[in-house]
Structures are given as C-alpha cells and as structure tokens.
Coordinates of C-alpha atoms and ligand atoms in Angstrom, one line a residue:
X85 CA -62.6 82.6 37.8
X86 CA -61.3 80.5 34.9
X87 CA -63.0 77.1 34.7
X88 CA -62.1 73.9 32.8
X89 CA -65.2 71.8 32.4
X90 CA -64.6 68.1 31.9
X91 CA -67.8 66.3 30.8
X92 CA -70.2 68.0 28.5
X93 CA -73.4 65.9 28.9
X94 CA -76.6 66.7 30.7
X95 CA -74.9 68.3 33.7
X96 CA -72.1 70.0 31.8
X97 CA -74.4 71.5 29.2
X98 CA -76.8 72.5 32.0
X99 CA -74.0 74.4 33.7
X100 CA -73.1 76.3 30.5
X101 CA -76.8 77.2 30.1
X102 CA -77.1 78.5 33.6
X103 CA -73.9 80.6 33.2
X104 CA -75.2 82.1 29.9
X105 CA -78.6 82.9 31.5
X106 CA -77.3 84.2 34.8
X107 CA -74.0 85.7 33.9
X108 CA -74.9 89.3 34.6
X109 CA -76.7 88.6 37.9
X110 CA -73.8 86.4 39.1
X111 CA -71.3 89.2 38.4
X112 CA -73.5 91.9 39.9
X113 CA -74.8 90.1 43.0
X114 CA -71.8 87.9 43.9
X115 CA -68.8 89.5 42.2
X116 CA -68.1 86.2 40.4
X117 CA -67.1 86.3 36.8
X118 CA -66.9 82.7 35.6
X119 CA -65.1 82.2 32.4
X120 CA -65.1 78.7 30.8
X121 CA -61.6 78.4 29.2
X122 CA -61.9 74.7 28.2
X123 CA -64.5 72.1 27.7
X124 CA -63.6 68.4 27.3
X125 CA -65.6 65.5 26.1
X126 CA -64.6 61.9 25.1
X127 CA -63.3 63.0 21.6
X128 CA -61.3 66.1 22.5
X129 CA -61.5 69.6 23.8
X130 CA -62.4 73.2 22.9
X131 CA -59.9 75.7 24.4
X132 CA -59.8 79.5 24.5
X133 CA -57.8 81.3 27.2
X134 CA -60.0 84.3 26.8
X135 CA -63.2 82.3 27.4
X136 CA -65.2 80.2 25.1
X137 CA -68.4 81.3 23.4
X138 CA -70.8 79.0 25.2
X139 CA -73.6 79.3 22.7
X140 CA -71.2 78.4 19.8
X141 CA -69.8 75.4 21.7
X142 CA -73.4 74.1 22.2
X143 CA -74.2 74.5 18.5
X144 CA -70.9 72.9 17.4
X145 CA -71.4 69.9 19.7
X146 CA -75.0 69.5 18.5
X147 CA -74.0 69.6 14.9
X148 CA -70.7 67.6 15.0
X149 CA -71.0 65.5 18.2
X150 CA -68.0 66.8 19.9
X151 CA -66.7 70.1 21.3
X152 CA -63.4 69.4 19.5
X153 CA -65.0 70.5 16.2
X154 CA -65.1 74.1 17.5
X155 CA -63.4 76.2 14.8
X156 CA -59.8 77.3 15.7
X157 CA -60.2 76.4 19.3
X158 CA -60.9 72.7 18.8
X159 CA -58.4 70.1 19.9
X160 CA -59.4 66.7 18.5
X161 CA -58.1 63.8 20.7
X162 CA -57.0 66.1 23.6
X163 CA -57.3 64.3 26.9
X164 CA -58.5 65.9 30.2
X165 CA -55.0 65.5 31.7
X166 CA -53.3 67.3 28.8
X167 CA -55.9 70.1 29.0
X168 CA -55.4 70.6 32.7
X169 CA -51.6 70.6 32.4
X170 CA -51.6 73.1 29.6
X171 CA -54.5 75.4 30.3
X172 CA -54.4 77.9 33.2
X173 CA -57.5 77.9 35.3
X174 CA -58.6 78.3 38.9
X175 CA -61.3 75.6 39.0
X176 CA -61.9 72.2 37.3
X177 CA -65.6 71.1 37.1
X178 CA -65.8 67.3 36.8
X179 CA -69.0 66.0 35.2
X180 CA -68.0 62.8 33.5
X181 CA -69.8 59.5 33.8
X182 CA -69.8 57.6 37.1
X183 CA -67.9 54.4 37.6
X184 CA -68.0 52.9 41.1
X185 CA -65.6 50.1 40.3
X186 CA -62.6 52.2 39.3
X187 CA -63.7 55.8 39.9
X188 CA -62.4 56.6 36.4
X189 CA -62.0 58.9 34.6
X190 CA -63.1 61.2 37.4
X191 CA -60.6 60.0 40.0
X192 CA -57.6 60.8 37.7
X193 CA -59.1 64.0 36.6
X194 CA -59.6 65.2 40.2
X195 CA -56.0 64.2 41.2
X196 CA -54.5 66.0 38.1
X197 CA -56.6 69.1 39.0
X198 CA -55.2 69.1 42.5
X199 CA -51.6 68.5 41.3
X200 CA -51.9 71.5 38.9
X201 CA -53.3 73.7 41.7
X202 CA -56.9 73.8 40.7
X203 CA -60.0 73.7 43.0
X204 CA -62.5 71.0 42.1
X205 CA -66.2 70.9 41.9
X206 CA -67.5 67.5 41.0
X207 CA -71.0 66.0 40.4
X208 CA -69.4 62.5 39.9
X209 CA -70.0 60.3 42.9
X210 CA -67.7 57.5 41.7
X211 CA -64.3 58.9 42.8
X212 CA -65.8 60.2 46.1
X213 CA -67.5 56.8 47.0
X214 CA -64.2 55.0 46.5
X215 CA -61.7 57.5 47.9
X216 CA -63.2 60.5 49.6
X217 CA -61.0 60.4 52.7
X218 CA -57.8 60.3 50.5
X219 CA -59.1 63.0 48.1
X220 CA -59.9 65.3 51.1
X221 CA -56.3 64.8 52.3
X222 CA -54.9 65.4 48.9
X223 CA -56.9 68.6 48.5
X224 CA -55.7 69.9 51.9
X225 CA -52.1 69.0 51.0
X226 CA -52.4 70.9 47.7
X227 CA -54.2 73.8 49.4
X228 CA -57.2 73.6 47.1
X229 CA -61.0 73.2 47.7
X230 CA -63.0 70.1 46.8
X231 CA -66.8 70.6 46.6
X232 CA -69.5 68.2 45.5
X233 CA -73.0 69.6 46.5
X234 CA -74.6 68.1 43.3
X235 CA -73.7 64.5 44.3
X236 CA -76.3 64.2 47.0
X237 CA -79.8 65.5 46.3
X238 CA -79.0 67.1 42.9
X239 CA -80.1 70.7 43.3
X240 CA -81.6 70.2 46.7
X241 CA -79.1 71.6 49.2
X242 CA -78.9 68.5 51.4
X243 CA -75.2 68.7 52.2
X244 CA -75.3 72.5 52.8
X245 CA -78.3 72.2 55.2
X246 CA -76.3 69.8 57.4
X247 CA -72.9 71.4 57.0
X248 CA -73.7 75.1 57.1
X249 CA -77.1 75.5 58.8
X250 CA -76.5 72.9 61.5
X251 CA -72.8 73.9 62.0
X252 CA -71.7 73.5 65.6
X253 CA -74.4 71.0 66.5
X254 CA -73.3 67.3 66.8
X255 CA -74.8 65.1 64.0
X256 CA -76.0 61.9 65.6
X257 CA -77.7 60.2 62.7
X258 CA -78.6 60.7 59.1
X259 CA -81.4 58.7 57.4
X260 CA -82.8 59.3 53.9
X261 CA -84.4 58.3 50.7
X262 CA -81.5 59.0 48.5
X263 CA -82.6 57.6 45.1
X264 CA -85.6 58.8 43.1
X265 CA -85.7 55.8 40.8
X266 CA -86.2 53.2 43.6
X267 CA -88.6 55.5 45.4
X268 CA -90.7 55.7 42.2
X269 CA -90.7 51.9 41.9
X270 CA -91.7 51.4 45.6
X271 CA -94.4 54.0 45.3
X272 CA -95.8 52.3 42.2
X273 CA -95.7 48.9 43.9
X274 CA -97.5 50.3 47.0
X275 CA -100.1 52.4 45.3
X276 CA -100.8 50.5 42.1
X277 CA -100.1 47.0 43.5
X278 CA -97.8 46.1 40.6
X279 CA -94.7 43.8 40.8
X280 CA -91.1 45.0 41.0
X281 CA -90.6 44.1 37.4
X282 CA -93.7 46.0 36.2
X283 CA -92.8 49.1 38.2
X284 CA -89.2 49.0 36.9
X285 CA -90.5 48.8 33.3
X286 CA -92.7 51.8 33.9
X287 CA -89.7 53.7 35.4
X288 CA -87.6 52.8 32.3
X289 CA -90.4 54.0 30.0
X290 CA -90.6 57.3 31.8
X291 CA -86.8 57.7 31.6
X292 CA -86.3 57.5 35.4
X293 CA -84.3 54.2 35.2
X294 CA -81.4 53.3 33.1
X295 CA -81.5 50.2 30.7
X296 CA -79.1 48.7 33.3
X297 CA -80.8 49.7 36.5
X298 CA -78.4 48.0 38.9
X299 CA -76.8 51.2 40.3
X300 CA -80.2 52.2 41.5
X301 CA -82.2 49.0 42.4
X302 CA -79.2 47.3 44.0
X303 CA -78.7 50.2 46.3
X304 CA -75.2 51.3 45.0
X305 CA -76.2 54.9 44.1
X306 CA -77.7 55.6 47.5
X307 CA -74.7 53.9 49.2
X308 CA -72.3 56.3 47.4
X309 CA -74.4 59.2 48.9
X310 CA -74.2 57.6 52.3
X311 CA -70.4 57.6 52.0
X312 CA -70.4 61.2 50.9
X313 CA -72.6 62.4 53.8
X314 CA -70.7 60.3 56.4
X315 CA -67.4 61.9 55.4
X316 CA -68.6 65.5 54.8
X317 CA -71.1 65.9 57.6
X318 CA -70.0 63.4 60.3
X319 CA -66.3 63.3 59.5
X320 CA -66.2 59.5 59.3
X321 CA -63.5 58.2 57.0
X322 CA -65.7 55.7 55.1
X323 CA -65.6 54.4 51.6
X324 CA -68.1 52.3 49.7
X325 CA -66.8 49.0 51.0
X326 CA -67.8 50.0 54.6
X327 CA -71.5 50.3 53.7
X328 CA -73.8 47.3 54.1
X329 CA -75.9 47.3 51.0
X330 CA -79.2 45.7 50.2
X331 CA -81.4 46.7 47.2
X332 CA -85.1 46.4 46.4
X333 CA -85.1 43.4 43.9
X334 CA -86.5 41.0 46.5
X335 CA -89.5 43.1 47.5
X336 CA -93.0 41.9 46.6
X337 CA -96.4 43.7 46.5
X338 CA -97.4 41.3 49.3
X339 CA -94.7 42.7 51.6
X340 CA -95.9 46.3 50.9
X341 CA -99.5 45.3 51.6
X342 CA -98.5 43.7 55.0
X343 CA -96.6 46.9 55.9
X344 CA -99.7 49.0 54.9
X345 CA -101.9 47.0 57.3
X346 CA -99.7 48.4 60.1
X347 CA -99.9 52.0 58.8
X348 CA -96.5 51.7 57.3
X349 CA -94.7 51.4 54.0
X350 CA -91.3 50.1 52.8
X351 CA -88.7 52.6 51.6
X352 CA -85.1 52.1 50.5
X353 CA -83.4 53.9 53.4
X354 CA -79.7 54.9 53.5
X355 CA -78.5 55.6 57.0
X356 CA -75.4 56.5 58.9
X357 CA -74.8 56.5 62.7
X358 CA -72.4 53.9 64.2
X359 CA -72.9 51.9 61.0
X360 CA -73.5 52.8 57.4
X361 CA -76.2 50.9 55.6
X362 CA -78.7 50.9 52.7
X363 CA -81.6 48.6 53.0
X364 CA -85.4 48.4 52.5
X365 CA -86.9 49.6 55.7
X366 CA -90.5 49.7 57.0
X367 CA -91.4 53.3 58.1
X368 CA -94.6 55.0 59.2
X369 CA -96.7 56.7 56.5
X370 CA -96.6 59.7 58.9
X371 CA -92.8 59.8 59.0
X372 CA -91.6 63.0 57.2
X373 CA -89.3 60.8 55.2
X374 CA -92.3 59.1 53.6
X375 CA -92.3 61.0 50.3
X376 CA -93.7 59.5 47.1
X377 CA -92.6 59.3 43.4
X378 CA -89.1 60.4 42.5
X379 CA -88.7 62.7 45.5
X380 CA -85.8 62.4 47.8
X381 CA -85.9 63.2 51.5
X382 CA -83.2 63.2 54.2
X383 CA -83.7 63.5 58.0
X384 CA -80.7 64.9 60.1
X385 CA -80.8 64.1 63.8
X386 CA -78.5 66.4 65.7
X387 CA -77.9 66.7 69.4
X388 CA -79.5 70.1 70.0
X389 CA -81.7 70.9 67.0
X390 CA -83.3 67.5 66.9
X391 CA -84.7 66.1 63.7
X392 CA -84.8 68.2 60.5
X393 CA -86.0 66.9 57.2
X394 CA -85.2 68.2 53.7
X395 CA -87.3 67.1 50.7
X396 CA -86.5 67.8 47.0
X397 CA -86.3 66.5 43.5
X398 CA -82.9 64.9 44.0
X399 CA -81.6 64.8 40.4
X400 CA -81.9 66.4 37.0
X401 CA -79.4 68.2 34.8
X402 CA -80.3 71.8 35.5
X403 CA -80.9 71.1 39.2
X404 CA -77.5 69.5 39.6
X405 CA -75.8 72.2 37.5
X406 CA -77.3 74.8 39.9
X407 CA -75.5 73.0 42.7
X408 CA -72.3 73.4 40.8
X409 CA -72.9 77.1 40.6
X410 CA -73.4 77.2 44.4
X411 CA -70.1 75.4 44.9
X412 CA -68.3 77.9 42.6
X413 CA -69.7 80.7 44.7
X414 CA -68.7 78.9 47.9
X415 CA -65.1 78.6 46.6
X416 CA -65.2 82.3 45.6
X417 CA -66.4 83.3 49.1
X418 CA -63.7 81.2 50.7
X419 CA -61.0 82.7 48.6
X420 CA -62.3 86.2 49.3
X421 CA -62.3 85.5 53.1
X422 CA -58.7 84.2 52.8
X423 CA -57.6 87.4 51.1
X424 CA -59.2 89.3 53.9
X425 CA -57.5 87.0 56.5
X426 CA -60.9 86.1 58.0
Ligands
LIG764 N1 -77.9 63.9 35.2 C1 -78.2 64.1 36.5 O1 -79.4 64.4 36.9 C2 -77.2 63.9 37.6 C3 -77.4 64.2 38.9 C4 -76.5 64.1 39.9 C5 -75.2 63.7 39.5 N2 -74.9 63.4 38.2 C6 -73.6 62.9 37.9 O2 -72.9 63.9 37.1 C7 -72.1 63.3 36.2 C8 -72.5 63.8 34.8 O3 -73.8 63.3 34.5 P1 -74.5 63.6 33.2 O4 -75.9 63.2 33.4 O5 -74.2 64.9 32.6 O6 -73.8 62.4 32.3 P2 -73.7 62.3 30.7 O7 -74.8 63.1 30.1 O8 -73.5 60.9 30.4 O9 -72.4 63.1 30.3 C9 -71.1 62.6 30.7 C10 -70.1 63.4 30.0 O10 -68.8 62.9 30.3 C11 -68.0 62.8 29.2 N3 -66.9 61.8 29.4 C12 -67.1 60.5 29.8 N4 -65.9 59.9 29.9 C13 -65.0 60.8 29.5 C14 -63.6 60.8 29.3 N5 -62.9 59.7 29.5 N6 -62.9 61.9 28.9 C15 -63.6 63.0 28.6 N7 -65.0 63.1 28.8 C16 -65.6 62.0 29.2 C17 -68.9 62.4 28.1 O11 -68.4 62.6 26.8 P3 -69.2 62.4 25.5 O12 -70.2 63.5 25.4 O13 -68.2 62.6 24.4 O14 -69.7 61.0 25.5 C18 -70.1 63.3 28.4 O15 -69.9 64.6 27.9 C19 -72.2 61.8 36.3 O16 -71.2 61.3 37.1 C20 -73.5 61.6 37.0 O17 -73.6 60.5 37.8 C21 -75.9 63.5 37.2

C-alpha cells in the first residue's frame, strides 16, 4: 500500500513513528506493507516512489524545519495537489490543520485524492463537518474509501464500536462528552470551585487548551464530532450548520454547586437523535457518561442492545495516529474482500 501523507505535525509524525515501530508485525499479522511514498508540509514535499526513509525524514524535518530539505527527494514549494497528481499511491492520509470555516486545505486535498483514484484516511474534522454528505457521495462516485476514525475519540474506537459492533441494530440516540479540554475545565470548576477563567488558564498551562480556545469552549469541536457521528452511524445527512451549539463560557461555579446539591453535575454534552445539539447539560454523577478530567465518553442507545458507553482519552498524537493505522487496515481488508468477491 503506497501512501501519500499530507500534514507532518503531531499526528503525521506519530503515524510515521508507529509505522517504523510496528512495520514487521503489520506485515506479518495483517499482510499490510505500508510504504510512505510522499510527505507534504507547508513548505514542500519529500517524494520517493520506492518509499521514504522515515527516520531520515524525521531528522531532516527536525534540523531544517521542512520535509522538502530531504536530500535528492526534497521538492521545495511542491503543493499537496501537485504531489497527488504526480505521485502514484493507493491512499492519501490527510493530517493538516483544521479549519471549520472553509474546510481548507483538507477539503481540496480530499477531493483531489478522490479524483486521482486514491482512498482517503483523514484525521481532519473541518472538511467532514462542512461537507461529509457530499464527500461520501464523491467517494462512492470515484469508487474509493473515505475513513476518519481518528476524528472522534482520537485512538478510542468510538466510531468503530457503533458502526461495527452494533451493526444491524437501530441507533436511536447518541450522547457524549466529545471534548477533553472542556471536560477538564468543568471538572476543575466542580471539584476545585474555581471560575471558568481560572480553569481555562490552568488548561492552557497544562497544554490542554489552545491560546485561542474557542473551538473547544464555544462547542465547535464537539459539534464537528456530532456531525461525523450523525452521518456515519445514523446515516443523517447533516453538516455543521444543522447543529444547535452552545459552549461553556456562561457557566459559573454557583451553577455547578446547585447541580451538585441534586447529586448531579454539568457536562458539555453533544447529542444526536431527532435533533443535533451541543450544550451544557445537567447529568447524574452516577451516569456512566460522567467522566472527569480530559476523558471523553459516548453512550450509544440502540433499539435492541440498549445503552453502551465507551470511555477513553479522546485525543493525542500517537492515539490518533493509531486510529489512522486501523483505517488503513480497514481499507486493506475491504480491498481484499473485493478481490475475493465477498
Ligand atoms: N493532535 C491531536 O491529538 C489530534 C487528535 C484528533 C484529530 N486531530 C486533527 O488532525 C489534524 C492534524 O493535527 P496535528 O495535531 O498533527 O496538527 P499540527 O501538529 O498542527 O500539524 C499540521 C500539519 O499540517 C501541515 N499543513 C497545514 N497546512 C498545510 C498546507 N496548506 N499544505 C501542506 N501542509 C499543511 C503543517 O505543515 P507545517 O509543519 O509546515 O506547518 C503541519 O505539518 C488536525 O486537523 C487536527 O485537528 C489532531
């Protein structure tokens, strides 16, 4: 499997590290021989049709700030589009920065990959939140697979649990804590009785929150995940504009104290049933969803299996990269089944 990797930040580098570490087991146990034939960052690309030396790419990028400085294989100024058009590969892994206003550069990267006959694995929520129904159609039209396990729950197999393990059952409702940063802030506010601003500052000091925390605290990040789950698991053709979104900026320690008197707490819950929403919601402290710190938790309510809750870390470079590897294996299995006409 020849792979073009676009985006060589925390997730992209995590993926190359996992592939270096697990290469022999992946070949032996799954018959998958992944070969990274190009890596692209903002300043250019490194390309080698025979497969890049991943250790060397890492060292070059560390020393020179771009993969394009790779000796002989470096292409300074090469764009993701030009690389996808020129380099033969089966799969494009999209791990560029998220933009929920335009979806770019991920949206164009995914469309170009489809047009050039490549399957796509993305960890970038932006293009999916804005255009998942259209992208699914485009993938089908071009007869390629689109996978995105790392976009919800990081390494925790949230999408797979619902899609594969509950296959055949009818999903009635999904509710979850889909953002670790806001869950950390709410946990701090409830347990340490600090204000929203103090808890946010502590999250920023620990590296859980960005300098501009609005994607998290205004509920946009969990709303993207609601869109992805609604489309993938419940077959609802939603985009971000269909989600009613309320963040956690208005919450006070007093509100959390009042909830505590009733044996409850307040969590930022993303949900989808007839409607899709993200809003601060009072839930029982005994609800399996009531996890603390940066943990994520999602409850699936299906017609026959009832309620199932999955809990996990939700993000992290290596965790998310491990979801990319699962998606690559899923594509490999699907292609093998097709060859066998299963
Ligand atoms: N980190 C996590 O825990 C996590 C978890 C789940 C999902 N995600 C998602 O996964 C994606 C990658 O995350 P990350 O943490 O790896 O981000 P990151 O460290 O900021 O890396 C982003 C990478 O994308 C590259 N890039 C951005 N714009 C580009 C363009 N126009 N052309 C070519 N390359 C471009 C950057 O290039 P330069 O290096 O040259 O700047 C960088 O290598 C994001 O969409 C993120 O939301 C991340």
